Amino acid sequence: MNIRILAVAGSPRRGGNSETLLDQAIAGAESQGALVEKVVLQGLKIAPCIECDRCFQTGRCAVQDDYQVLYDKLLAYEGVILAAPIFFMNVSAQAKAFIDRCQCLWAMKYVLRQPLPPTSSGLSRRAAFIATAGSPRTKFDCALSTVRAFTNTLDATYNGDVLINGIDEKGAVSAYPDVLRRAFALGEKLALAGLNPDEVPLKPR
């Protein structure tokens, strides 16, 4: 079965290090038959959550912008990969606004007490995270807590991450082939997670 994955580029900078790793993960997922749709948050109009609480009545965000399309895909697709640089110990503003707008999913589960709709295939959801940071001293704890809260709200199994610090200059990650391979392998893993290995054999690289 070909699962669908939403690959979310959360950097304000196009072609930067987190997006480069995301592209490797996409290639890995596609090598195992996944159908991947890449979205670049920097090119979308996604406002911050305005805490109007209207989602407490409907389970859907009332703010009408590009998040609405992503909402439908988050629920329909079997996988999501979020990639973002670290700013002030957490994910970028673009990525955080996207996550915060998923408050409506939290409301569906914990205020309305309704289960999230199943994926289009009926398979469970799975997720992965990619992050890069400029300082070699940067820790990823805060970002991981944020992303784990996001994936838990989405009822997605967390299938791993690639986290690399000390990478700042645009394109610098290309000099780290081991990290590129890790991102590719992460995409492969996400594509195959939860599937019967007898039905979906690992394809040779």
PDB file of C-alpha atoms in Angstrom:
ATOM      1  CA  MET A   1       0.000   0.000   0.000  1.00  0.00           C
ATOM      2  CA  ASN A   2       1.297   3.450  -0.903  1.00  0.00           C
ATOM      3  CA  ILE A   3       0.898   5.693   2.107  1.00  0.00           C
ATOM      4  CA  ARG A   4       0.668   9.465   1.787  1.00  0.00           C
ATOM      5  CA  ILE A   5       3.003  11.742   3.688  1.00  0.00           C
ATOM      6  CA  LEU A   6       2.779  15.486   4.226  1.00  0.00           C
ATOM      7  CA  ALA A   7       6.317  16.917   4.271  1.00  0.00           C
ATOM      8  CA  VAL A   8       6.282  20.343   5.918  1.00  0.00           C
ATOM      9  CA  ALA A   9       9.190  22.733   5.383  1.00  0.00           C
ATOM     10  CA  GLY A  10       9.077  25.157   8.300  1.00  0.00           C
ATOM     11  CA  SER A  11      12.034  27.423   7.586  1.00  0.00           C
ATOM     12  CA  PRO A  12      11.670  31.054   6.505  1.00  0.00           C
ATOM     13  CA  ARG A  13      14.746  30.452   4.318  1.00  0.00           C
ATOM     14  CA  ARG A  14      14.304  28.462   1.104  1.00  0.00           C
ATOM     15  CA  GLY A  15      16.879  25.820   0.331  1.00  0.00           C
ATOM     16  CA  GLY A  16      18.418  25.962   3.786  1.00  0.00           C
ATOM     17  CA  ASN A  17      19.722  23.130   5.917  1.00  0.00           C
ATOM     18  CA  SER A  18      16.456  21.866   7.384  1.00  0.00           C
ATOM     19  CA  GLU A  19      14.822  21.883   3.947  1.00  0.00           C
ATOM     20  CA  THR A  20      17.810  20.066   2.446  1.00  0.00           C
ATOM     21  CA  LEU A  21      17.401  17.313   5.016  1.00  0.00           C
ATOM     22  CA  LEU A  22      13.659  17.260   4.421  1.00  0.00           C
ATOM     23  CA  ASP A  23      14.287  16.702   0.718  1.00  0.00           C
ATOM     24  CA  GLN A  24      16.489  13.735   1.614  1.00  0.00           C
ATOM     25  CA  ALA A  25      13.733  12.309   3.819  1.00  0.00           C
ATOM     26  CA  ILE A  26      11.255  12.781   0.990  1.00  0.00           C
ATOM     27  CA  ALA A  27      13.575  10.883  -1.350  1.00  0.00           C
ATOM     28  CA  GLY A  28      13.854   8.081   1.198  1.00  0.00           C
ATOM     29  CA  ALA A  29      10.093   7.836   1.634  1.00  0.00           C
ATOM     30  CA  GLU A  30       9.482   7.895  -2.096  1.00  0.00           C
ATOM     31  CA  SER A  31      12.086   5.148  -2.605  1.00  0.00           C
ATOM     32  CA  GLN A  32       9.772   2.910  -0.590  1.00  0.00           C
ATOM     33  CA  GLY A  33       6.663   3.826  -2.551  1.00  0.00           C
ATOM     34  CA  ALA A  34       5.232   6.591  -0.374  1.00  0.00           C
ATOM     35  CA  LEU A  35       3.355   9.417  -2.053  1.00  0.00           C
ATOM     36  CA  VAL A  36       4.815  12.594  -0.585  1.00  0.00           C
ATOM     37  CA  GLU A  37       3.421  16.108  -0.821  1.00  0.00           C
ATOM     38  CA  LYS A  38       5.822  18.854   0.185  1.00  0.00           C
ATOM     39  CA  VAL A  39       4.462  22.121   1.512  1.00  0.00           C
ATOM     40  CA  VAL A  40       6.557  25.202   2.285  1.00  0.00           C
ATOM     41  CA  LEU A  41       5.068  27.212   5.136  1.00  0.00           C
ATOM     42  CA  GLN A  42       7.004  30.339   4.166  1.00  0.00           C
ATOM     43  CA  GLY A  43       4.907  30.563   0.994  1.00  0.00           C
ATOM     44  CA  LEU A  44       1.571  30.053   2.741  1.00  0.00           C
ATOM     45  CA  LYS A  45      -0.652  32.403   4.690  1.00  0.00           C
ATOM     46  CA  ILE A  46      -1.050  30.838   8.130  1.00  0.00           C
ATOM     47  CA  ALA A  47      -1.961  33.224  10.910  1.00  0.00           C
ATOM     48  CA  PRO A  48      -1.178  32.514  14.556  1.00  0.00           C
ATOM     49  CA  CYS A  49      -3.911  31.037  16.731  1.00  0.00           C
ATOM     50  CA  ILE A  50      -6.089  33.898  17.996  1.00  0.00           C
ATOM     51  CA  GLU A  51      -7.510  31.875  20.918  1.00  0.00           C
ATOM     52  CA  CYS A  52     -11.094  32.631  19.951  1.00  0.00           C
ATOM     53  CA  ASP A  53     -12.135  29.166  21.241  1.00  0.00           C
ATOM     54  CA  ARG A  54     -14.590  28.689  18.392  1.00  0.00           C
ATOM     55  CA  CYS A  55     -12.952  25.325  17.765  1.00  0.00           C
ATOM     56  CA  PHE A  56     -14.366  24.269  21.145  1.00  0.00           C
ATOM     57  CA  GLN A  57     -17.756  24.063  19.436  1.00  0.00           C
ATOM     58  CA  THR A  58     -16.743  22.565  16.093  1.00  0.00           C
ATOM     59  CA  GLY A  59     -13.341  20.918  16.366  1.00  0.00           C
ATOM     60  CA  ARG A  60     -12.219  22.972  13.384  1.00  0.00           C
ATOM     61  CA  CYS A  61     -10.326  26.254  13.250  1.00  0.00           C
ATOM     62  CA  ALA A  62     -12.508  29.227  12.363  1.00  0.00           C
ATOM     63  CA  VAL A  63      -9.686  31.323  10.895  1.00  0.00           C
ATOM     64  CA  GLN A  64      -9.907  31.093   7.122  1.00  0.00           C
ATOM     65  CA  ASP A  65      -6.476  30.880   5.521  1.00  0.00           C
ATOM     66  CA  ASP A  66      -4.123  28.258   4.104  1.00  0.00           C
ATOM     67  CA  TYR A  67      -4.157  26.212   7.294  1.00  0.00           C
ATOM     68  CA  GLN A  68      -7.577  24.879   6.344  1.00  0.00           C
ATOM     69  CA  VAL A  69      -6.107  22.867   3.464  1.00  0.00           C
ATOM     70  CA  LEU A  70      -3.343  21.491   5.676  1.00  0.00           C
ATOM     71  CA  TYR A  71      -5.891  20.518   8.335  1.00  0.00           C
ATOM     72  CA  ASP A  72      -7.662  18.225   5.887  1.00  0.00           C
ATOM     73  CA  LYS A  73      -4.393  16.655   4.759  1.00  0.00           C
ATOM     74  CA  LEU A  74      -3.126  16.131   8.300  1.00  0.00           C
ATOM     75  CA  LEU A  75      -6.202  14.051   8.984  1.00  0.00           C
ATOM     76  CA  ALA A  76      -6.354  12.233   5.643  1.00  0.00           C
ATOM     77  CA  TYR A  77      -2.661  11.345   5.196  1.00  0.00           C
ATOM     78  CA  GLU A  78      -0.888   8.566   7.056  1.00  0.00           C
ATOM     79  CA  GLY A  79       2.351  10.440   7.721  1.00  0.00           C
ATOM     80  CA  VAL A  80       3.792  13.850   8.455  1.00  0.00           C
ATOM     81  CA  ILE A  81       7.397  15.055   8.498  1.00  0.00           C
ATOM     82  CA  LEU A  82       8.073  18.461  10.014  1.00  0.00           C
ATOM     83  CA  ALA A  83      11.403  20.134   9.301  1.00  0.00           C
ATOM     84  CA  ALA A  84      12.420  23.412  10.908  1.00  0.00           C
ATOM     85  CA  PRO A  85      15.440  25.360  12.112  1.00  0.00           C
ATOM     86  CA  ILE A  86      15.776  26.183  15.781  1.00  0.00           C
ATOM     87  CA  PHE A  87      15.248  29.810  16.799  1.00  0.00           C
ATOM     88  CA  PHE A  88      15.576  30.680  20.505  1.00  0.00           C
ATOM     89  CA  MET A  89      15.508  26.982  21.464  1.00  0.00           C
ATOM     90  CA  ASN A  90      12.280  26.139  19.629  1.00  0.00           C
ATOM     91  CA  VAL A  91      11.005  25.660  16.098  1.00  0.00           C
ATOM     92  CA  SER A  92      10.705  28.624  13.738  1.00  0.00           C
ATOM     93  CA  ALA A  93       7.762  31.013  13.939  1.00  0.00           C
ATOM     94  CA  GLN A  94       6.291  29.536  10.753  1.00  0.00           C
ATOM     95  CA  ALA A  95       6.397  26.019  12.151  1.00  0.00           C
ATOM     96  CA  LYS A  96       5.090  27.108  15.548  1.00  0.00           C
ATOM     97  CA  ALA A  97       2.116  28.946  14.024  1.00  0.00           C
ATOM     98  CA  PHE A  98       1.249  25.793  12.076  1.00  0.00           C
ATOM     99  CA  ILE A  99       1.461  23.689  15.236  1.00  0.00           C
ATOM    100  CA  ASP A 100      -0.510  26.197  17.318  1.00  0.00           C
ATOM    101  CA  ARG A 101      -3.361  26.154  14.828  1.00  0.00           C
ATOM    102  CA  CYS A 102      -3.734  22.449  15.590  1.00  0.00           C
ATOM    103  CA  GLN A 103      -5.354  23.589  18.813  1.00  0.00           C
ATOM    104  CA  CYS A 104      -8.570  22.717  17.009  1.00  0.00           C
ATOM    105  CA  LEU A 105      -7.537  19.032  16.986  1.00  0.00           C
ATOM    106  CA  TRP A 106      -6.806  19.251  20.695  1.00  0.00           C
ATOM    107  CA  ALA A 107     -10.272  20.741  21.174  1.00  0.00           C
ATOM    108  CA  MET A 108     -11.860  17.932  19.190  1.00  0.00           C
ATOM    109  CA  LYS A 109     -10.229  15.319  21.401  1.00  0.00           C
ATOM    110  CA  TYR A 110     -10.269  16.885  24.831  1.00  0.00           C
ATOM    111  CA  VAL A 111     -13.114  19.411  24.805  1.00  0.00           C
ATOM    112  CA  LEU A 112     -15.627  17.792  22.471  1.00  0.00           C
ATOM    113  CA  ARG A 113     -14.453  14.292  23.467  1.00  0.00           C
ATOM    114  CA  GLN A 114     -14.537  13.126  19.862  1.00  0.00           C
ATOM    115  CA  PRO A 115     -11.963  10.841  18.263  1.00  0.00           C
ATOM    116  CA  LEU A 116     -10.009  12.238  15.360  1.00  0.00           C
ATOM    117  CA  PRO A 117     -11.305  11.029  11.981  1.00  0.00           C
ATOM    118  CA  PRO A 118      -9.348   8.057  10.605  1.00  0.00           C
ATOM    119  CA  THR A 119      -6.916   8.465   7.747  1.00  0.00           C
ATOM    120  CA  SER A 120      -8.242   7.871   4.246  1.00  0.00           C
ATOM    121  CA  SER A 121      -6.727   4.377   4.241  1.00  0.00           C
ATOM    122  CA  GLY A 122      -7.663   3.543   7.813  1.00  0.00           C
ATOM    123  CA  LEU A 123      -3.982   3.083   8.704  1.00  0.00           C
ATOM    124  CA  SER A 124      -2.648   4.782  11.801  1.00  0.00           C
ATOM    125  CA  ARG A 125      -0.689   8.018  11.578  1.00  0.00           C
ATOM    126  CA  ARG A 126       3.053   8.289  11.968  1.00  0.00           C
ATOM    127  CA  ALA A 127       5.375  11.298  12.252  1.00  0.00           C
ATOM    128  CA  ALA A 128       9.007  12.365  12.099  1.00  0.00           C
ATOM    129  CA  PHE A 129      10.927  15.536  12.890  1.00  0.00           C
ATOM    130  CA  ILE A 130      13.991  17.194  11.392  1.00  0.00           C
ATOM    131  CA  ALA A 131      15.715  20.169  12.986  1.00  0.00           C
ATOM    132  CA  THR A 132      18.929  22.090  12.484  1.00  0.00           C
ATOM    133  CA  ALA A 133      20.560  24.666  14.712  1.00  0.00           C
ATOM    134  CA  GLY A 134      23.405  27.111  14.214  1.00  0.00           C
ATOM    135  CA  SER A 135      25.092  26.954  17.590  1.00  0.00           C
ATOM    136  CA  PRO A 136      26.907  23.773  18.613  1.00  0.00           C
ATOM    137  CA  ARG A 137      25.570  24.402  22.123  1.00  0.00           C
ATOM    138  CA  THR A 138      21.915  24.356  21.097  1.00  0.00           C
ATOM    139  CA  LYS A 139      19.778  21.719  22.790  1.00  0.00           C
ATOM    140  CA  PHE A 140      16.640  20.365  21.159  1.00  0.00           C
ATOM    141  CA  ASP A 141      14.620  19.639  24.315  1.00  0.00           C
ATOM    142  CA  CYS A 142      12.130  22.499  23.943  1.00  0.00           C
ATOM    143  CA  ALA A 143      11.531  21.821  20.262  1.00  0.00           C
ATOM    144  CA  LEU A 144      11.088  18.107  20.917  1.00  0.00           C
ATOM    145  CA  SER A 145       8.511  18.825  23.632  1.00  0.00           C
ATOM    146  CA  THR A 146       6.575  21.041  21.212  1.00  0.00           C
ATOM    147  CA  VAL A 147       6.702  18.520  18.391  1.00  0.00           C
ATOM    148  CA  ARG A 148       5.785  15.614  20.668  1.00  0.00           C
ATOM    149  CA  ALA A 149       2.732  17.543  21.871  1.00  0.00           C
ATOM    150  CA  PHE A 150       1.802  18.141  18.219  1.00  0.00           C
ATOM    151  CA  THR A 151       2.195  14.498  17.205  1.00  0.00           C
ATOM    152  CA  ASN A 152       0.372  13.252  20.297  1.00  0.00           C
ATOM    153  CA  THR A 153      -2.542  15.541  19.498  1.00  0.00           C
ATOM    154  CA  LEU A 154      -2.544  14.167  15.969  1.00  0.00           C
ATOM    155  CA  ASP A 155      -2.606  10.579  17.323  1.00  0.00           C
ATOM    156  CA  ALA A 156       0.582   9.956  15.361  1.00  0.00           C
ATOM    157  CA  THR A 157       3.267   7.501  16.410  1.00  0.00           C
ATOM    158  CA  TYR A 158       6.609   9.293  16.655  1.00  0.00           C
ATOM    159  CA  ASN A 159       8.931   7.383  14.351  1.00  0.00           C
ATOM    160  CA  GLY A 160      12.141   9.293  14.900  1.00  0.00           C
ATOM    161  CA  ASP A 161      14.078  12.424  14.117  1.00  0.00           C
ATOM    162  CA  VAL A 162      17.274  13.892  12.730  1.00  0.00           C
ATOM    163  CA  LEU A 163      18.627  16.694  14.907  1.00  0.00           C
ATOM    164  CA  ILE A 164      21.891  18.438  14.083  1.00  0.00           C
ATOM    165  CA  ASN A 165      23.466  21.518  15.651  1.00  0.00           C
ATOM    166  CA  GLY A 166      26.549  23.515  14.689  1.00  0.00           C
ATOM    167  CA  ILE A 167      25.081  23.947  11.185  1.00  0.00           C
ATOM    168  CA  ASP A 168      24.316  27.548  10.283  1.00  0.00           C
ATOM    169  CA  GLU A 169      25.489  28.696   6.862  1.00  0.00           C
ATOM    170  CA  LYS A 170      23.035  27.944   4.075  1.00  0.00           C
ATOM    171  CA  GLY A 171      23.931  24.650   2.439  1.00  0.00           C
ATOM    172  CA  ALA A 172      26.444  23.680   5.126  1.00  0.00           C
ATOM    173  CA  VAL A 173      24.663  20.407   5.864  1.00  0.00           C
ATOM    174  CA  SER A 174      25.597  19.143   2.406  1.00  0.00           C
ATOM    175  CA  ALA A 175      29.131  18.629   3.755  1.00  0.00           C
ATOM    176  CA  TYR A 176      27.799  16.023   6.213  1.00  0.00           C
ATOM    177  CA  PRO A 177      26.965  12.916   4.142  1.00  0.00           C
ATOM    178  CA  ASP A 178      26.242  10.874   7.252  1.00  0.00           C
ATOM    179  CA  VAL A 179      23.502  13.317   8.266  1.00  0.00           C
ATOM    180  CA  LEU A 180      22.057  13.267   4.750  1.00  0.00           C
ATOM    181  CA  ARG A 181      21.964   9.459   4.921  1.00  0.00           C
ATOM    182  CA  ARG A 182      20.211   9.612   8.285  1.00  0.00           C
ATOM    183  CA  ALA A 183      17.523  11.863   6.830  1.00  0.00           C
ATOM    184  CA  PHE A 184      17.068   9.526   3.851  1.00  0.00           C
ATOM    185  CA  ALA A 185      16.762   6.548   6.220  1.00  0.00           C
ATOM    186  CA  LEU A 186      14.236   8.453   8.330  1.00  0.00           C
ATOM    187  CA  GLY A 187      12.035   8.867   5.270  1.00  0.00           C
ATOM    188  CA  GLU A 188      12.357   5.169   4.477  1.00  0.00           C
ATOM    189  CA  LYS A 189      11.402   4.253   8.020  1.00  0.00           C
ATOM    190  CA  LEU A 190       8.374   6.513   8.009  1.00  0.00           C
ATOM    191  CA  ALA A 191       7.156   5.076   4.710  1.00  0.00           C
ATOM    192  CA  LEU A 192       7.297   1.532   6.058  1.00  0.00           C
ATOM    193  CA  ALA A 193       6.184   2.109   9.660  1.00  0.00           C
ATOM    194  CA  GLY A 194       3.184   0.029  10.605  1.00  0.00           C
ATOM    195  CA  LEU A 195       3.059  -1.807   7.282  1.00  0.00           C
ATOM    196  CA  ASN A 196       3.433  -5.536   6.863  1.00  0.00           C
ATOM    197  CA  PRO A 197       7.052  -6.100   5.726  1.00  0.00           C
ATOM    198  CA  ASP A 198       5.921  -9.145   3.721  1.00  0.00           C
ATOM    199  CA  GLU A 199       3.680  -6.886   1.661  1.00  0.00           C
ATOM    200  CA  VAL A 200       6.080  -3.940   1.332  1.00  0.00           C
ATOM    201  CA  PRO A 201       9.681  -5.207   1.052  1.00  0.00           C
ATOM    202  CA  LEU A 202      12.514  -2.769   1.553  1.00  0.00           C
ATOM    203  CA  LYS A 203      13.746  -1.719  -1.862  1.00  0.00           C
ATOM    204  CA  PRO A 204      17.502  -1.687  -2.466  1.00  0.00           C
ATOM    205  CA  ARG A 205      19.175   1.730  -2.645  1.00  0.00           C
TER     206      ARG A 205
END
